[in-house]
Short mmCIF file of C-alpha atoms in Angstrom, two decimals:
data_model
loop_
_atom_site.label_atom_id
_atom_site.label_comp_id
_atom_site.label_asym_id
_atom_site.label_seq_id
_atom_site.Cartn_x
_atom_site.Cartn_y
_atom_site.Cartn_z
CA MET A 639 -25.06 -19.56 -8.08
CA ALA A 640 -24.37 -23.02 -6.67
CA GLY A 641 -24.89 -24.59 -10.10
CA LEU A 642 -22.38 -22.50 -12.05
CA GLY A 643 -19.80 -25.29 -12.17
CA GLY A 644 -22.31 -28.02 -12.93
CA LEU A 645 -22.58 -29.92 -16.18
CA ARG A 646 -25.70 -28.18 -17.42
CA ASN A 647 -24.23 -24.69 -17.04
CA VAL A 648 -20.85 -25.70 -18.46
CA VAL A 649 -22.55 -27.06 -21.58
CA ARG A 650 -24.72 -23.97 -21.93
CA GLN A 651 -21.90 -21.46 -21.53
CA GLU A 652 -19.45 -23.29 -23.77
CA LEU A 653 -21.91 -23.84 -26.62
CA VAL A 654 -23.16 -20.25 -26.44
CA ALA A 655 -19.57 -18.99 -26.50
CA ARG A 656 -18.71 -21.05 -29.58
CA GLN A 657 -21.82 -19.88 -31.37
CA ILE A 658 -21.21 -16.20 -30.55
CA ASP A 659 -17.62 -16.45 -31.76
CA GLU A 660 -18.75 -18.12 -34.97
CA GLN A 661 -21.31 -15.43 -35.75
CA ILE A 662 -18.92 -12.58 -34.88
CA ALA A 663 -16.28 -14.09 -37.17
CA GLN A 664 -18.79 -14.25 -40.01
CA ARG A 665 -19.97 -10.65 -39.65
CA PHE A 666 -16.99 -8.55 -38.57
CA PRO A 667 -13.39 -8.16 -39.75
CA VAL A 668 -10.81 -10.22 -37.88
CA GLY A 669 -9.37 -8.23 -34.99
CA GLN A 670 -12.10 -5.57 -34.89
CA ARG A 671 -12.78 -4.48 -31.33
CA LEU A 672 -16.52 -4.51 -30.91
CA ARG A 673 -18.83 -2.60 -28.60
CA VAL A 674 -20.83 -5.24 -26.73
CA LEU A 675 -23.88 -4.85 -24.49
CA ASP A 676 -24.78 -7.84 -22.28
CA VAL A 677 -28.33 -7.38 -20.98
CA GLY A 678 -29.10 -9.46 -17.89
CA MET A 679 -25.48 -10.59 -17.80
CA GLY A 680 -25.85 -12.64 -14.59
CA GLN A 681 -22.47 -13.58 -13.16
CA GLY A 682 -20.75 -12.14 -16.25
CA THR A 683 -19.42 -15.31 -17.90
CA GLN A 684 -19.87 -14.16 -21.50
CA ALA A 685 -19.17 -10.48 -20.76
CA LEU A 686 -15.77 -11.24 -19.23
CA ARG A 687 -14.91 -13.75 -21.93
CA LEU A 688 -15.54 -11.18 -24.66
CA ALA A 689 -13.56 -8.53 -22.76
CA ARG A 690 -10.63 -10.94 -22.59
CA GLY A 691 -10.96 -11.22 -26.36
CA GLY A 692 -10.33 -7.49 -26.72
CA HIS A 693 -13.87 -6.15 -26.96
CA THR A 694 -15.38 -3.27 -24.98
CA VAL A 695 -18.23 -4.67 -22.89
CA THR A 696 -21.07 -3.05 -20.97
CA GLY A 697 -22.96 -5.35 -18.61
CA LEU A 698 -26.49 -4.49 -17.49
CA GLU A 699 -27.91 -6.47 -14.56
CA SER A 700 -30.88 -5.80 -12.27
CA ASP A 701 -30.08 -8.39 -9.59
CA ALA A 702 -27.77 -6.94 -6.94
CA GLU A 703 -26.32 -10.31 -5.92
CA MET A 704 -25.47 -11.25 -9.50
CA LEU A 705 -23.97 -7.81 -10.09
CA ALA A 706 -21.80 -8.18 -6.97
CA THR A 707 -20.58 -11.55 -8.22
CA ALA A 708 -19.71 -10.07 -11.60
CA ARG A 709 -17.86 -7.17 -9.96
CA ALA A 710 -15.89 -9.60 -7.80
CA SER A 711 -14.91 -11.64 -10.86
CA LEU A 712 -13.94 -8.52 -12.76
CA ALA A 713 -11.73 -7.38 -9.88
CA THR A 714 -9.51 -10.45 -10.37
CA GLU A 715 -8.84 -9.65 -14.03
CA PRO A 716 -5.75 -7.75 -15.27
CA GLU A 717 -6.07 -3.98 -15.48
CA GLY A 718 -6.26 -3.98 -19.27
CA ILE A 719 -9.37 -6.15 -19.17
CA ARG A 720 -10.97 -4.26 -16.28
CA GLU A 721 -10.66 -1.05 -18.30
CA ARG A 722 -12.75 -2.55 -21.10
CA VAL A 723 -15.71 -3.49 -18.89
CA ARG A 724 -18.43 -1.28 -17.46
CA LEU A 725 -21.06 -2.80 -15.14
CA ILE A 726 -24.39 -1.05 -14.60
CA GLU A 727 -27.32 -1.92 -12.37
CA GLY A 728 -30.45 -1.63 -14.48
CA ASP A 729 -33.42 -3.30 -16.15
CA GLY A 730 -33.12 -4.67 -19.67
CA ARG A 731 -36.52 -3.18 -20.48
CA GLU A 732 -35.07 0.30 -20.00
CA THR A 733 -32.01 0.28 -22.27
CA GLY A 734 -33.12 3.59 -23.76
CA VAL A 735 -32.61 5.23 -20.35
CA HIS A 736 -28.95 4.22 -20.24
CA PHE A 737 -27.75 4.24 -23.87
CA LEU A 738 -28.19 6.04 -27.16
CA PRO A 739 -29.58 4.19 -30.19
CA GLY A 740 -26.92 2.51 -32.32
CA SER A 741 -24.35 2.45 -29.50
CA PHE A 742 -23.35 -1.22 -29.84
CA ASP A 743 -22.15 -3.70 -32.45
CA VAL A 744 -23.34 -6.75 -30.49
CA VAL A 745 -26.17 -7.07 -27.96
CA LEU A 746 -26.51 -10.22 -25.84
CA CYS A 747 -29.72 -11.12 -24.02
CA HIS A 748 -29.40 -14.61 -22.55
CA GLY A 749 -31.84 -16.26 -20.16
CA VAL A 750 -33.84 -13.07 -19.70
CA LEU A 751 -36.93 -13.25 -21.93
CA MET A 752 -38.36 -16.12 -19.88
CA TYR A 753 -38.92 -13.65 -17.03
CA VAL A 754 -40.60 -11.03 -19.24
CA SER A 755 -44.33 -11.55 -19.80
CA GLU A 756 -44.54 -9.19 -22.80
CA PRO A 757 -41.12 -9.34 -24.51
CA ASP A 758 -41.82 -7.51 -27.79
CA ALA A 759 -41.22 -4.00 -26.44
CA MET A 760 -38.00 -5.11 -24.79
CA LEU A 761 -36.75 -6.75 -27.98
CA ALA A 762 -37.52 -3.62 -29.98
CA GLY A 763 -35.50 -1.63 -27.47
CA LEU A 764 -32.57 -4.00 -27.78
CA ALA A 765 -32.66 -3.77 -31.58
CA ARG A 766 -32.51 0.03 -31.34
CA MET A 767 -29.25 -0.27 -29.41
CA LEU A 768 -27.56 -1.90 -32.42
CA ALA A 769 -25.60 -0.06 -35.08
CA PRO A 770 -26.50 -1.01 -38.69
CA GLY A 771 -25.29 -4.54 -39.34
CA GLY A 772 -25.10 -5.22 -35.61
CA LEU A 773 -25.74 -8.64 -34.10
CA LEU A 774 -28.48 -9.48 -31.59
CA SER A 775 -27.93 -12.71 -29.65
CA LEU A 776 -30.95 -14.18 -27.84
CA LEU A 777 -30.91 -17.29 -25.66
CA VAL A 778 -34.41 -18.47 -24.72
CA ARG A 779 -36.19 -21.52 -23.33
CA ASN A 780 -37.65 -23.55 -26.18
CA ALA A 781 -41.43 -23.88 -25.81
CA ASP A 782 -41.47 -26.69 -28.38
CA SER A 783 -39.40 -28.89 -26.07
CA LEU A 784 -41.29 -28.38 -22.81
CA ALA A 785 -42.78 -31.89 -22.87
CA LEU A 786 -39.41 -33.54 -23.34
CA ARG A 787 -37.94 -33.23 -19.84
CA PRO A 788 -41.02 -34.49 -17.92
CA GLY A 789 -41.59 -37.18 -20.54
CA LEU A 790 -38.04 -38.54 -20.25
CA ASN A 791 -38.46 -38.52 -16.46
CA GLY A 792 -41.66 -40.58 -16.70
CA ASP A 793 -43.88 -37.70 -15.60
CA TRP A 794 -46.66 -38.39 -18.09
CA ALA A 795 -49.15 -35.90 -16.63
CA GLY A 796 -46.51 -33.18 -16.79
CA ALA A 797 -45.59 -34.11 -20.35
CA LEU A 798 -49.21 -34.02 -21.53
CA ALA A 799 -49.78 -30.65 -19.87
CA ALA A 800 -46.62 -29.20 -21.45
CA PHE A 801 -47.93 -29.72 -24.99
CA ASP A 802 -50.58 -27.06 -24.45
CA THR A 803 -48.65 -24.29 -22.72
CA ASP A 804 -45.69 -21.98 -23.07
CA THR A 805 -45.06 -21.68 -19.33
CA TYR A 806 -43.15 -23.99 -17.01
CA THR A 807 -41.61 -24.15 -13.55
CA ASN A 808 -37.86 -23.80 -13.73
CA ARG A 809 -35.29 -25.35 -11.40
CA LEU A 810 -35.40 -22.26 -9.19
CA GLY A 811 -39.08 -23.01 -8.55
CA LEU A 812 -40.29 -20.00 -10.55
CA ARG A 813 -43.13 -20.08 -13.04
CA VAL A 814 -41.69 -18.59 -16.22
CA ARG A 815 -42.35 -18.39 -19.95
CA ALA A 816 -40.82 -20.13 -22.96
CA ASP A 817 -40.57 -18.96 -26.59
CA ARG A 818 -41.15 -20.53 -29.98
CA LEU A 819 -38.86 -20.19 -32.96
CA ASP A 820 -41.58 -19.16 -35.41
CA VAL A 821 -42.92 -16.44 -33.10
CA LEU A 822 -39.47 -14.98 -32.42
CA THR A 823 -38.64 -15.12 -36.11
CA ALA A 824 -41.67 -12.96 -36.86
CA THR A 825 -40.83 -10.60 -34.00
CA LEU A 826 -37.24 -10.12 -35.16
CA ALA A 827 -38.42 -9.35 -38.67
CA GLY A 828 -40.83 -6.78 -37.26
CA ILE A 829 -38.14 -4.92 -35.30
CA ALA A 830 -35.74 -4.70 -38.26
CA ALA A 831 -33.32 -7.33 -36.94
CA PRO A 832 -34.35 -10.39 -38.98
CA LEU A 833 -33.21 -13.86 -37.99
CA HIS A 834 -29.82 -14.71 -39.50
CA ALA A 835 -28.97 -18.00 -37.77
CA TRP A 836 -30.14 -20.20 -34.91
CA TYR A 837 -28.90 -23.12 -32.85
CA GLY A 838 -30.23 -25.54 -30.28
CA VAL A 839 -28.45 -25.62 -26.92
CA ARG A 840 -28.36 -28.55 -24.47
CA LEU A 841 -30.16 -31.54 -25.87
CA PHE A 842 -28.44 -34.59 -24.38
CA THR A 843 -27.52 -33.13 -20.99
CA ASP A 844 -30.59 -31.07 -20.14
CA GLY A 845 -31.93 -33.72 -17.77
CA ALA A 846 -28.70 -33.96 -15.77
CA PRO A 847 -29.14 -33.40 -12.01
CA ASP A 848 -28.20 -29.96 -10.72
CA GLY A 849 -25.25 -31.33 -8.79
CA GLN A 850 -23.75 -33.36 -11.62
CA GLU A 851 -20.27 -32.21 -12.49
CA PRO A 852 -18.77 -32.25 -16.00
CA PRO A 853 -16.41 -35.12 -16.86
CA ALA A 854 -13.01 -34.69 -15.23
CA ASP A 855 -11.30 -36.13 -18.29
CA GLU A 856 -10.80 -33.29 -20.79
CA ALA A 857 -11.03 -35.56 -23.83
CA GLU A 858 -14.35 -36.98 -22.61
CA LEU A 859 -15.70 -33.49 -21.92
CA GLU A 860 -14.73 -32.39 -25.41
CA ARG A 861 -16.53 -35.41 -26.91
CA LEU A 862 -19.62 -34.49 -24.91
CA LEU A 863 -19.44 -30.87 -26.07
CA SER A 864 -18.87 -31.96 -29.67
CA ALA A 865 -21.98 -34.15 -29.55
CA GLU A 866 -24.04 -31.28 -28.09
CA ASP A 867 -22.58 -28.86 -30.64
CA ARG A 868 -23.42 -31.20 -33.53
CA ALA A 869 -26.98 -31.71 -32.26
CA GLY A 870 -27.44 -27.95 -31.90
CA ARG A 871 -26.69 -27.47 -35.60
CA THR A 872 -28.55 -30.45 -37.00
CA ASP A 873 -32.25 -30.97 -37.76
CA PRO A 874 -34.37 -32.40 -36.25
CA TYR A 875 -32.31 -32.43 -33.04
CA ARG A 876 -31.85 -28.69 -32.61
CA GLY A 877 -35.61 -28.13 -32.75
CA VAL A 878 -36.15 -29.98 -29.47
CA ALA A 879 -33.12 -28.68 -27.55
CA ALA A 880 -33.94 -27.14 -24.17
CA LEU A 881 -32.72 -23.72 -25.29
CA LEU A 882 -32.73 -21.82 -28.56
CA HIS A 883 -29.91 -19.44 -29.49
CA LEU A 884 -31.04 -16.98 -32.14
CA PHE A 885 -29.04 -14.30 -33.96
CA GLY A 886 -30.74 -11.35 -35.60
CA VAL A 887 -28.93 -8.77 -37.73
CA ARG A 888 -29.88 -5.10 -37.62
CA GLY A 889 -30.85 -3.84 -41.07
#
């Protein structure tokens, strides 16, 4: 929670927001109010942003502290926005317990798969929540970039070890799992939500210290975000970004 205002999180949230908006604009009529499910919504950054944009949002979160933070943020919003948001305590692996198949136009699952050892069943469940033509947004740690951070920090032993694994220790000190683009592409095809588009997220700023704040100058911050945005759309840069943002479309 202490890092929410830091540079790394600001870059992540802003790039993800731009990419979601771009994909929604490409797939749905302008002004359509969408039914959105945010699985593992955390503090609710994207859920609240989409609600402010006029969409109906359901947030599913298993962590009580995160859910309390999201509820507190929601309580400060105008009544019209509060009415469009429903927050539920629950596990993303059990969406079928809470919702009927085809209940949503957009499903978000950001920063969750890294904590799931066997993600295929969960992904299939998320795809079932989508109406035909619905959009599945996945944000995952990129296993093909795991050697980059230790290598740039001069940790050569850590860099060499990262080439041969898809697990890593995150900044919370937890041993978690990363994903590869080719594997997720095959998985999405197998659950009838084939990959439609993908981006890299946080290439230049991934190594920033946890306490580093974004530039105070708005013009400088926008230049930074523009550089990250461009890298996230451009080969070969996007392939080694710290995070991958994938969009599948329900057939």
